[in-house]
mmCIF file of C-alpha atoms in Angstrom:
data_model
loop_
_atom_site.group_PDB
_atom_site.id
_atom_site.type_symbol
_atom_site.label_atom_id
_atom_site.label_comp_id
_atom_site.label_asym_id
_atom_site.label_seq_id
_atom_site.Cartn_x
_atom_site.Cartn_y
_atom_site.Cartn_z
ATOM 1 C CA MET D 374 -18.093 18.305 -31.718
ATOM 2 C CA LEU D 375 -14.837 18.993 -33.541
ATOM 3 C CA PHE D 376 -11.502 18.572 -31.784
ATOM 4 C CA ASN D 377 -8.411 20.654 -32.464
ATOM 5 C CA ASN D 378 -5.033 19.014 -33.005
ATOM 6 C CA ASN D 379 -3.906 19.400 -29.393
ATOM 7 C CA GLN D 380 -7.093 17.768 -28.133
ATOM 8 C CA LYS D 381 -6.717 14.882 -30.583
ATOM 9 C CA LEU D 382 -3.138 14.257 -29.487
ATOM 10 C CA GLY D 383 -4.158 14.582 -25.835
ATOM 11 C CA ILE D 384 -6.973 12.058 -26.253
ATOM 12 C CA PHE D 385 -4.599 9.695 -28.061
ATOM 13 C CA CYS D 386 -2.064 9.846 -25.209
ATOM 14 C CA VAL D 387 -4.715 9.481 -22.496
ATOM 15 C CA VAL D 388 -6.197 6.411 -24.198
ATOM 16 C CA GLY D 389 -2.685 4.994 -24.622
ATOM 17 C CA PHE D 390 -1.931 5.515 -20.921
ATOM 18 C CA ALA D 391 -5.289 3.951 -19.945
ATOM 19 C CA ILE D 392 -4.579 0.850 -22.054
ATOM 20 C CA PHE D 393 -1.085 0.655 -20.575
ATOM 21 C CA PHE D 394 -2.508 0.798 -17.035
ATOM 22 C CA ILE D 395 -5.046 -1.943 -17.801
ATOM 23 C CA ILE D 396 -2.308 -4.179 -19.231
ATOM 24 C CA LEU D 397 -0.154 -3.638 -16.139
ATOM 25 C CA MET D 398 -3.063 -4.608 -13.874
ATOM 26 C CA GLN D 399 -3.764 -7.692 -15.948
ATOM 27 C CA VAL D 400 -0.149 -8.911 -15.809
ATOM 28 C CA HIS D 401 0.205 -7.939 -12.119
ATOM 29 C CA LEU D 402 2.912 -5.308 -12.650
ATOM 30 C CA MET D 403 0.970 -2.385 -11.216
ATOM 31 C CA PRO D 404 2.829 -2.513 -7.836
ATOM 32 C CA GLY D 405 6.004 -1.685 -9.760
ATOM 33 C CA LEU D 406 4.394 1.384 -11.341
ATOM 34 C CA ILE D 407 3.089 2.615 -7.983
ATOM 35 C CA ALA D 408 6.512 2.081 -6.381
ATOM 36 C CA GLY D 409 8.162 3.916 -9.287
ATOM 37 C CA LEU D 410 5.770 6.860 -8.998
ATOM 38 C CA LEU D 411 6.472 7.011 -5.268
ATOM 39 C CA THR D 412 10.269 7.161 -5.581
ATOM 40 C CA TYR D 413 10.052 9.512 -8.584
ATOM 41 C CA THR D 414 7.840 11.935 -6.643
ATOM 42 C CA LEU D 415 9.942 11.694 -3.486
ATOM 43 C CA THR D 416 13.114 12.359 -5.490
ATOM 44 C CA LEU D 417 11.662 15.547 -6.992
ATOM 45 C CA LYS D 418 10.278 16.742 -3.643
ATOM 46 C CA LEU D 419 13.503 16.042 -1.744
ATOM 47 C CA ASP D 420 15.580 17.668 -4.485
ATOM 48 C CA ALA D 421 13.365 20.771 -4.366
ATOM 49 C CA PHE D 422 13.699 20.913 -0.569
ATOM 50 C CA LEU D 423 17.507 20.608 -0.678
ATOM 51 C CA SER D 424 17.803 23.128 -3.511
ATOM 52 C CA ASN D 425 15.712 25.720 -1.678
ATOM 53 C CA ASN D 426 17.294 25.280 1.758
ATOM 54 C CA MET D 427 20.883 24.353 0.847
ATOM 55 C CA ARG D 428 21.732 26.393 -2.230
ATOM 56 C CA GLN D 429 25.433 25.630 -1.806
ATOM 57 C CA LEU D 430 24.749 22.061 -2.951
ATOM 58 C CA GLY D 431 23.958 23.233 -6.467
ATOM 59 C CA HIS D 432 23.401 20.474 -8.994
ATOM 60 C CA THR D 433 24.569 17.806 -6.525
ATOM 61 C CA SER D 434 21.225 18.067 -4.671
ATOM 62 C CA LYS D 435 19.695 15.640 -7.165
ATOM 63 C CA LEU D 436 22.431 13.069 -6.556
ATOM 64 C CA ILE D 437 22.125 13.511 -2.787
ATOM 65 C CA SER D 438 18.336 13.055 -2.991
ATOM 66 C CA VAL D 439 18.675 9.802 -4.915
ATOM 67 C CA THR D 440 21.404 8.561 -2.575
ATOM 68 C CA ILE D 441 19.315 9.279 0.537
ATOM 69 C CA LEU D 442 16.215 7.548 -0.845
ATOM 70 C CA LEU D 443 18.203 4.574 -2.136
ATOM 71 C CA THR D 444 19.872 4.188 1.267
ATOM 72 C CA ILE D 445 16.520 4.288 3.067
ATOM 73 C CA ILE D 446 15.021 1.715 0.689
ATOM 74 C CA MET D 447 17.971 -0.635 1.066
ATOM 75 C CA LEU D 448 17.944 -0.302 4.870
ATOM 76 C CA ILE D 449 14.217 -1.122 4.982
ATOM 77 C CA ILE D 450 14.570 -4.137 2.683
ATOM 78 C CA ILE D 451 17.732 -5.519 4.277
ATOM 79 C CA GLY D 452 16.565 -4.780 7.831
ATOM 80 C CA GLY D 453 13.138 -6.320 7.273
ATOM 81 C CA SER D 454 14.566 -9.400 5.563
ATOM 82 C CA TRP D 455 17.169 -9.894 8.293
ATOM 83 C CA TYR D 456 14.566 -9.535 11.029
ATOM 84 C CA LEU D 457 12.290 -12.152 9.434
ATOM 85 C CA PHE D 458 15.227 -14.483 8.781
ATOM 86 C CA THR D 459 16.518 -14.315 12.361
ATOM 87 C CA TRP D 460 12.968 -14.733 13.693
ATOM 88 C CA PHE D 461 12.442 -17.932 11.700
ATOM 89 C CA VAL D 462 15.895 -19.223 12.639
ATOM 90 C CA ASP D 463 15.239 -18.624 16.348
ATOM 91 C CA MET D 464 11.916 -20.433 16.075
ATOM 92 C CA ALA D 465 13.565 -23.382 14.314
ATOM 93 C CA LYS D 466 16.456 -23.580 16.804
ATOM 94 C CA ASN D 467 14.282 -23.411 19.904
ATOM 95 C CA PRO D 468 10.958 -25.074 19.089
ATOM 96 C CA ALA D 469 10.279 -25.902 22.756
ATOM 97 C CA GLU D 470 10.699 -22.271 23.846
ATOM 98 C CA THR D 471 8.580 -21.087 20.929
ATOM 99 C CA MET D 472 5.732 -23.432 21.824
ATOM 100 C CA ALA D 473 6.007 -22.481 25.500
ATOM 101 C CA THR D 474 5.749 -18.796 24.541
ATOM 102 C CA ILE D 475 2.622 -19.198 22.428
ATOM 103 C CA LYS D 476 0.951 -21.646 24.829
ATOM 104 C CA PRO D 477 -0.585 -18.916 27.067
ATOM 105 C CA VAL D 478 -1.969 -17.188 23.985
ATOM 106 C CA ILE D 479 -3.460 -20.453 22.718
ATOM 107 C CA ASP D 480 -4.951 -21.145 26.148
ATOM 108 C CA ASN D 481 -6.619 -17.725 26.146
ATOM 109 C CA VAL D 482 -7.985 -18.309 22.658
ATOM 110 C CA SER D 483 -9.247 -21.750 23.677
ATOM 111 C CA ASN D 484 -10.988 -20.306 26.716
ATOM 112 C CA ALA D 485 -12.611 -17.636 24.541
ATOM 113 C CA LEU D 486 -14.109 -20.182 22.133
ATOM 114 C CA PRO D 487 -17.512 -21.813 22.610
ATOM 115 C CA GLU D 488 -17.470 -25.414 23.841
ATOM 116 C CA SER D 489 -18.769 -26.717 20.493
ATOM 117 C CA ILE D 490 -15.689 -25.360 18.728
ATOM 118 C CA LYS D 491 -13.226 -26.022 21.539
ATOM 119 C CA SER D 492 -13.822 -29.794 21.232
ATOM 120 C CA TYR D 493 -12.120 -29.765 17.809
ATOM 121 C CA LEU D 494 -8.885 -28.254 19.175
ATOM 122 C CA PRO D 495 -5.904 -30.285 20.445
ATOM 123 C CA ASP D 496 -5.799 -30.876 24.194
ATOM 124 C CA ASP D 497 -2.109 -30.139 24.787
ATOM 125 C CA ILE D 498 0.923 -28.391 23.324
ATOM 126 C CA GLU D 499 2.205 -31.592 21.719
ATOM 127 C CA GLY D 500 -1.040 -31.944 19.814
ATOM 128 C CA ILE D 501 -0.756 -28.384 18.554
ATOM 129 C CA ARG D 502 2.834 -28.995 17.418
ATOM 130 C CA ASP D 503 1.811 -32.215 15.644
ATOM 131 C CA ASN D 504 -1.038 -30.408 13.876
ATOM 132 C CA ILE D 505 1.285 -27.610 12.720
ATOM 133 C CA THR D 506 3.837 -30.137 11.442
ATOM 134 C CA PHE D 507 1.147 -32.097 9.613
ATOM 135 C CA TYR D 508 -0.265 -28.926 8.037
ATOM 136 C CA LEU D 509 3.170 -27.833 6.829
ATOM 137 C CA LYS D 510 3.840 -31.237 5.265
ATOM 138 C CA GLU D 511 0.439 -31.368 3.568
ATOM 139 C CA HIS D 512 0.606 -27.828 2.174
ATOM 140 C CA ILE D 513 4.332 -27.499 1.493
ATOM 141 C CA PHE D 514 3.875 -26.790 -2.228
ATOM 142 C CA TYR D 515 1.156 -24.225 -1.560
ATOM 143 C CA LEU D 516 3.369 -22.462 0.989
ATOM 144 C CA GLN D 517 6.245 -22.498 -1.497
ATOM 145 C CA SER D 518 4.029 -20.861 -4.124
ATOM 146 C CA ILE D 519 3.009 -18.146 -1.630
ATOM 147 C CA ILE D 520 6.653 -17.445 -0.772
ATOM 148 C CA ALA D 521 7.596 -17.381 -4.469
ATOM 149 C CA HIS D 522 4.715 -14.992 -5.226
ATOM 150 C CA ALA D 523 5.720 -12.700 -2.354
ATOM 151 C CA PHE D 524 9.334 -12.709 -3.557
ATOM 152 C CA HIS D 525 8.134 -11.928 -7.098
ATOM 153 C CA ILE D 526 6.141 -8.920 -5.853
ATOM 154 C CA LEU D 527 9.146 -7.747 -3.824
ATOM 155 C CA VAL D 528 11.360 -7.891 -6.927
ATOM 156 C CA ILE D 529 8.739 -5.929 -8.915
ATOM 157 C CA LEU D 530 8.608 -3.289 -6.183
ATOM 158 C CA ILE D 531 12.402 -2.962 -6.046
ATOM 159 C CA VAL D 532 12.703 -2.680 -9.830
ATOM 160 C CA GLY D 533 9.892 -0.098 -9.894
ATOM 161 C CA MET D 534 11.596 1.946 -7.171
ATOM 162 C CA ILE D 535 14.921 1.878 -8.997
ATOM 163 C CA ILE D 536 13.283 2.983 -12.268
ATOM 164 C CA GLY D 537 11.531 5.809 -10.391
ATOM 165 C CA LEU D 538 14.847 6.932 -8.894
ATOM 166 C CA ILE D 539 16.501 6.893 -12.327
ATOM 167 C CA PHE D 540 13.722 8.978 -13.907
ATOM 168 C CA GLY D 541 13.798 11.352 -10.938
ATOM 169 C CA PHE D 542 17.556 11.766 -11.292
ATOM 170 C CA LYS D 543 17.230 12.513 -15.020
ATOM 171 C CA HIS D 544 14.281 14.881 -14.551
ATOM 172 C CA GLN D 545 16.162 18.066 -15.490
ATOM 173 C CA ARG D 546 17.623 16.438 -18.572
ATOM 174 C CA GLN D 547 14.147 15.282 -19.604
ATOM 175 C CA LEU D 548 12.825 18.829 -19.237
ATOM 176 C CA SER D 549 15.613 20.213 -21.429
ATOM 177 C CA LEU D 550 14.856 17.605 -24.092
ATOM 178 C CA VAL D 551 11.175 18.509 -23.980
ATOM 179 C CA LYS D 552 12.027 22.209 -24.411
ATOM 180 C CA LYS D 553 14.111 21.354 -27.467
ATOM 181 C CA ALA D 554 11.148 19.370 -28.797
ATOM 182 C CA GLN D 555 8.609 22.179 -28.315
ATOM 183 C CA LYS D 556 7.700 21.926 -31.971
ATOM 184 C CA LYS D 557 6.774 18.247 -31.586
ATOM 185 C CA PRO D 558 3.164 18.215 -30.353
ATOM 186 C CA LEU D 559 3.078 14.480 -29.617
ATOM 187 C CA VAL D 560 6.053 14.762 -27.244
ATOM 188 C CA ASN D 561 4.369 17.675 -25.478
ATOM 189 C CA ALA D 562 1.105 15.740 -25.121
ATOM 190 C CA PHE D 563 2.954 12.704 -23.771
ATOM 191 C CA ARG D 564 4.842 14.833 -21.269
ATOM 192 C CA ALA D 565 1.614 16.533 -20.160
ATOM 193 C CA CYS D 566 0.111 13.103 -19.415
ATOM 194 C CA ILE D 567 3.121 12.152 -17.275
ATOM 195 C CA ASP D 568 2.897 15.447 -15.369
ATOM 196 C CA ARG D 569 -0.804 14.891 -14.706
ATOM 197 C CA LEU D 570 -0.127 11.339 -13.521
ATOM 198 C CA VAL D 571 2.499 12.598 -11.046
ATOM 199 C CA VAL D 572 0.161 15.345 -9.784
ATOM 200 C CA VAL D 573 -2.680 12.854 -9.315
ATOM 201 C CA PHE D 574 -0.371 10.444 -7.504
ATOM 202 C CA GLN D 575 0.581 13.241 -5.103
ATOM 203 C CA TYR D 576 -3.110 13.863 -4.411
ATOM 204 C CA VAL D 577 -3.682 10.185 -3.661
ATOM 205 C CA ALA D 578 -0.510 9.948 -1.548
ATOM 206 C CA ILE D 579 -1.650 12.913 0.567
ATOM 207 C CA SER D 580 -5.046 11.254 0.860
ATOM 208 C CA GLN D 581 -3.453 8.011 2.047
ATOM 209 C CA CYS D 582 -1.418 9.838 4.692
ATOM 210 C CA ALA D 583 -4.597 11.498 5.950
ATOM 211 C CA ILE D 584 -6.349 8.126 6.042
ATOM 212 C CA ALA D 585 -3.440 6.548 7.950
ATOM 213 C CA LEU D 586 -3.636 9.338 10.544
ATOM 214 C CA PHE D 587 -7.417 8.941 10.742
ATOM 215 C CA ASN D 588 -7.092 5.169 11.243
ATOM 216 C CA ALA D 589 -4.427 5.575 13.922
ATOM 217 C CA ALA D 590 -6.478 8.207 15.765
ATOM 218 C CA MET D 591 -9.684 6.138 15.672
ATOM 219 C CA THR D 592 -7.790 3.020 16.745
ATOM 220 C CA ALA D 593 -6.214 4.901 19.653
ATOM 221 C CA ILE D 594 -9.634 6.180 20.757
ATOM 222 C CA PHE D 595 -11.043 2.661 20.584
ATOM 223 C CA LEU D 596 -8.159 0.994 22.440
ATOM 224 C CA PHE D 597 -7.445 3.670 25.057
ATOM 225 C CA ALA D 598 -10.879 5.258 25.603
ATOM 226 C CA ILE D 599 -13.795 3.056 24.540
ATOM 227 C CA LEU D 600 -12.591 -0.405 25.606
ATOM 228 C CA PRO D 601 -11.282 0.700 29.044
ATOM 229 C CA ILE D 602 -14.784 2.032 29.834
ATOM 230 C CA PHE D 603 -15.923 -1.599 29.787
ATOM 231 C CA GLY D 604 -12.885 -2.743 31.746
ATOM 232 C CA ILE D 605 -11.173 -4.251 28.678
ATOM 233 C CA HIS D 606 -7.461 -3.685 28.019
ATOM 234 C CA LEU D 607 -5.930 -5.162 24.852
ATOM 235 C CA PRO D 608 -2.263 -6.187 25.005
ATOM 236 C CA PHE D 609 0.206 -4.466 22.643
ATOM 237 C CA SER D 610 -2.180 -1.486 22.284
ATOM 238 C CA LYS D 611 0.599 1.057 21.614
ATOM 239 C CA SER D 612 2.199 -1.237 19.044
ATOM 240 C CA LEU D 613 -1.167 -1.729 17.343
ATOM 241 C CA VAL D 614 -1.684 2.025 17.020
ATOM 242 C CA LEU D 615 1.803 2.453 15.537
ATOM 243 C CA ALA D 616 1.258 -0.472 13.162
ATOM 244 C CA THR D 617 -2.095 1.020 12.128
ATOM 245 C CA PHE D 618 -0.405 4.239 11.021
ATOM 246 C CA VAL D 619 2.657 2.673 9.354
ATOM 247 C CA LEU D 620 0.787 -0.106 7.539
ATOM 248 C CA GLY D 621 -2.072 2.300 6.812
ATOM 249 C CA LEU D 622 0.247 4.093 4.396
ATOM 250 C CA ILE D 623 -0.102 0.974 2.205
ATOM 251 C CA PRO D 624 -3.528 1.203 0.544
ATOM 252 C CA ILE D 625 -6.014 -1.619 1.290
ATOM 253 C CA VAL D 626 -3.398 -4.327 1.943
ATOM 254 C CA GLY D 627 -2.002 -2.505 4.975
ATOM 255 C CA ASN D 628 -5.465 -2.233 6.475
ATOM 256 C CA LEU D 629 -6.089 -5.941 5.938
ATOM 257 C CA ILE D 630 -2.876 -6.817 7.807
ATOM 258 C CA VAL D 631 -3.746 -4.507 10.696
ATOM 259 C CA ASN D 632 -7.271 -5.918 10.875
ATOM 260 C CA VAL D 633 -5.941 -9.459 11.175
ATOM 261 C CA LEU D 634 -3.459 -8.417 13.872
ATOM 262 C CA MET D 635 -6.092 -6.603 15.910
ATOM 263 C CA PHE D 636 -8.543 -9.491 15.577
ATOM 264 C CA LEU D 637 -5.957 -12.007 16.771
ATOM 265 C CA VAL D 638 -4.921 -9.830 19.715
ATOM 266 C CA ALA D 639 -8.567 -9.245 20.659
ATOM 267 C CA PHE D 640 -9.254 -12.968 20.374
ATOM 268 C CA THR D 641 -6.688 -13.657 23.085
ATOM 269 C CA VAL D 642 -8.905 -11.615 25.433
ATOM 270 C CA SER D 643 -12.316 -13.008 24.492
ATOM 271 C CA PHE D 644 -14.433 -14.002 21.532
ATOM 272 C CA ALA D 645 -16.899 -11.164 22.209
ATOM 273 C CA VAL D 646 -14.106 -8.551 22.183
ATOM 274 C CA SER D 647 -12.801 -9.839 18.846
ATOM 275 C CA ILE D 648 -16.286 -9.498 17.314
ATOM 276 C CA ALA D 649 -16.556 -5.949 18.696
ATOM 277 C CA VAL D 650 -13.152 -5.102 17.196
ATOM 278 C CA ILE D 651 -14.162 -6.405 13.760
ATOM 279 C CA ILE D 652 -17.427 -4.433 13.788
ATOM 280 C CA TYR D 653 -15.573 -1.270 14.797
ATOM 281 C CA LEU D 654 -12.931 -1.773 12.082
ATOM 282 C CA ILE D 655 -15.600 -2.320 9.432
ATOM 283 C CA LEU D 656 -17.248 0.979 10.410
ATOM 284 C CA ILE D 657 -13.900 2.788 10.263
ATOM 285 C CA HIS D 658 -13.098 1.424 6.807
ATOM 286 C CA LYS D 659 -16.487 2.470 5.432
ATOM 287 C CA VAL D 660 -15.744 6.017 6.608
ATOM 288 C CA GLU D 661 -12.287 5.618 5.042
ATOM 289 C CA TYR D 662 -13.671 5.131 1.545
ATOM 290 C CA ILE D 663 -15.708 8.332 1.884
ATOM 291 C CA LEU D 664 -12.708 10.240 3.299
ATOM 292 C CA ASN D 665 -10.447 9.014 0.479
ATOM 293 C CA ALA D 666 -12.997 9.945 -2.174
ATOM 294 C CA LYS D 667 -13.582 13.337 -0.512
ATOM 295 C CA ILE D 668 -9.893 14.337 -0.408
ATOM 296 C CA VAL D 669 -9.059 13.213 -3.942
ATOM 297 C CA GLY D 670 -12.414 14.390 -5.267
ATOM 298 C CA THR D 671 -11.859 17.898 -3.912
ATOM 299 C CA LYS D 672 -8.534 18.167 -5.741
ATOM 300 C CA ILE D 673 -9.959 17.126 -9.124
ATOM 301 C CA GLN D 674 -13.515 18.409 -8.542
ATOM 302 C CA ALA D 675 -14.995 14.905 -8.633
ATOM 303 C CA GLY D 676 -17.951 13.742 -6.572
ATOM 304 C CA ILE D 677 -17.584 11.145 -3.844
ATOM 305 C CA CYS D 678 -19.982 8.819 -5.668
ATOM 306 C CA GLU D 679 -17.833 8.982 -8.816
ATOM 307 C CA LEU D 680 -14.697 7.788 -7.052
ATOM 308 C CA LEU D 681 -16.561 5.150 -5.028
ATOM 309 C CA ILE D 682 -18.086 3.730 -8.215
ATOM 310 C CA ALA D 683 -14.659 3.744 -9.887
ATOM 311 C CA MET D 684 -13.126 1.934 -6.893
ATOM 312 C CA LEU D 685 -15.863 -0.727 -6.821
ATOM 313 C CA PHE D 686 -15.704 -1.179 -10.612
ATOM 314 C CA CYS D 687 -11.905 -1.589 -10.701
ATOM 315 C CA GLU D 688 -11.987 -3.906 -7.688
ATOM 316 C CA THR D 689 -14.503 -6.131 -9.494
ATOM 317 C CA LEU D 690 -12.379 -6.257 -12.652
ATOM 318 C CA PHE D 691 -8.847 -6.370 -11.267
ATOM 319 C CA GLY D 692 -9.108 -7.353 -7.597
ATOM 320 C CA ILE D 693 -7.283 -5.621 -4.761
ATOM 321 C CA ILE D 694 -4.721 -3.945 -7.014
ATOM 322 C CA GLY D 695 -7.607 -2.438 -8.991
ATOM 323 C CA LEU D 696 -9.079 -1.048 -5.785
ATOM 324 C CA VAL D 697 -5.691 0.434 -4.828
ATOM 325 C CA PHE D 698 -5.090 2.019 -8.230
ATOM 326 C CA ALA D 699 -8.688 3.115 -8.930
ATOM 327 C CA PRO D 700 -8.406 6.623 -7.352
ATOM 328 C CA ILE D 701 -5.229 7.304 -9.373
ATOM 329 C CA PHE D 702 -6.751 5.904 -12.585
ATOM 330 C CA TYR D 703 -10.021 7.799 -12.360
ATOM 331 C CA ALA D 704 -8.416 11.040 -11.166
ATOM 332 C CA PHE D 705 -5.914 10.875 -14.036
ATOM 333 C CA ILE D 706 -8.675 10.397 -16.623
ATOM 334 C CA LYS D 707 -10.852 13.193 -15.241
ATOM 335 C CA LEU D 708 -7.986 15.666 -14.791
ATOM 336 C CA SER D 709 -6.831 14.937 -18.355
ATOM 337 C CA LEU D 710 -10.314 15.579 -19.763
ATOM 338 C CA LYS D 711 -10.506 18.843 -17.804
ATOM 339 C CA ASP D 712 -7.100 20.014 -19.053
ATOM 340 C CA LEU D 713 -8.122 19.188 -22.630
ATOM 341 C CA LYS D 714 -11.347 21.202 -22.070
ATOM 342 C CA LEU D 715 -13.503 18.220 -22.973
ATOM 343 C CA ILE D 716 -15.583 18.391 -19.782
#
């Protein structure tokens, strides 16, 4: 099969992008790319909305879009950091009140455990405090490494978001440069790859929103309909449903956090309830994979099995970040091959 010049350049750019993605996953910089794609896409969408509905803004709509998104990002980062800081400070200032607050929860957990396991737990609140202090002293360097790693990821995310905002702000200028370079096929092929990547990211983002809604709905049914039938009422049920939707917008990792929260809350009720919650969550997440593959697959005309295999393969090679990026990676490759008329 002979390729024309446009196909050769397209294949060259696609392979280059694929190698670039693999390198980013290997050096753990993929969160920055995802964050950049998110802010870039949001900037273009918000600018289009403002331009269509507020024509009097003119060219300032782009600046307003960037300003709004940057303000929201800064408020989330500063607000979240301040909340965590004040929470830790309050715990450190009032250790007695903190231990008194968590004592009922620990008592419920202790009562839910079998006797064989309960014998290994401390008998009183002082014992629990001593165990926590001992654990912190023994694993101080490990905890420091976790905090440093989390801070490193946060910095990568912030830098990625800022780069996405900058590219979004300069979008019109980039288009004008591309038009001037119409006679340069390599530039056109490179630009086509970027456009396909943005389109694919939008597909996956829509899919993730649908999954977050699905998770929240199924969680609400479980907490407010199924469990009450058996006379079981989990505390913080409304907060858990809200957290399921908000954290569900974060692929994979958000679900893991929600699962841990729901398991811990269920454990305060009884051991049997916590096991039931885990089984239910596992079933939901299996349906999730199929739903994710179905939504993205419909957009790029890919089968569910194709995307599931891609997700499992990337997860095996690159871990959680590979699982998160797999739908984008595979959809980008397949959409590129379709546009180049190779499949």
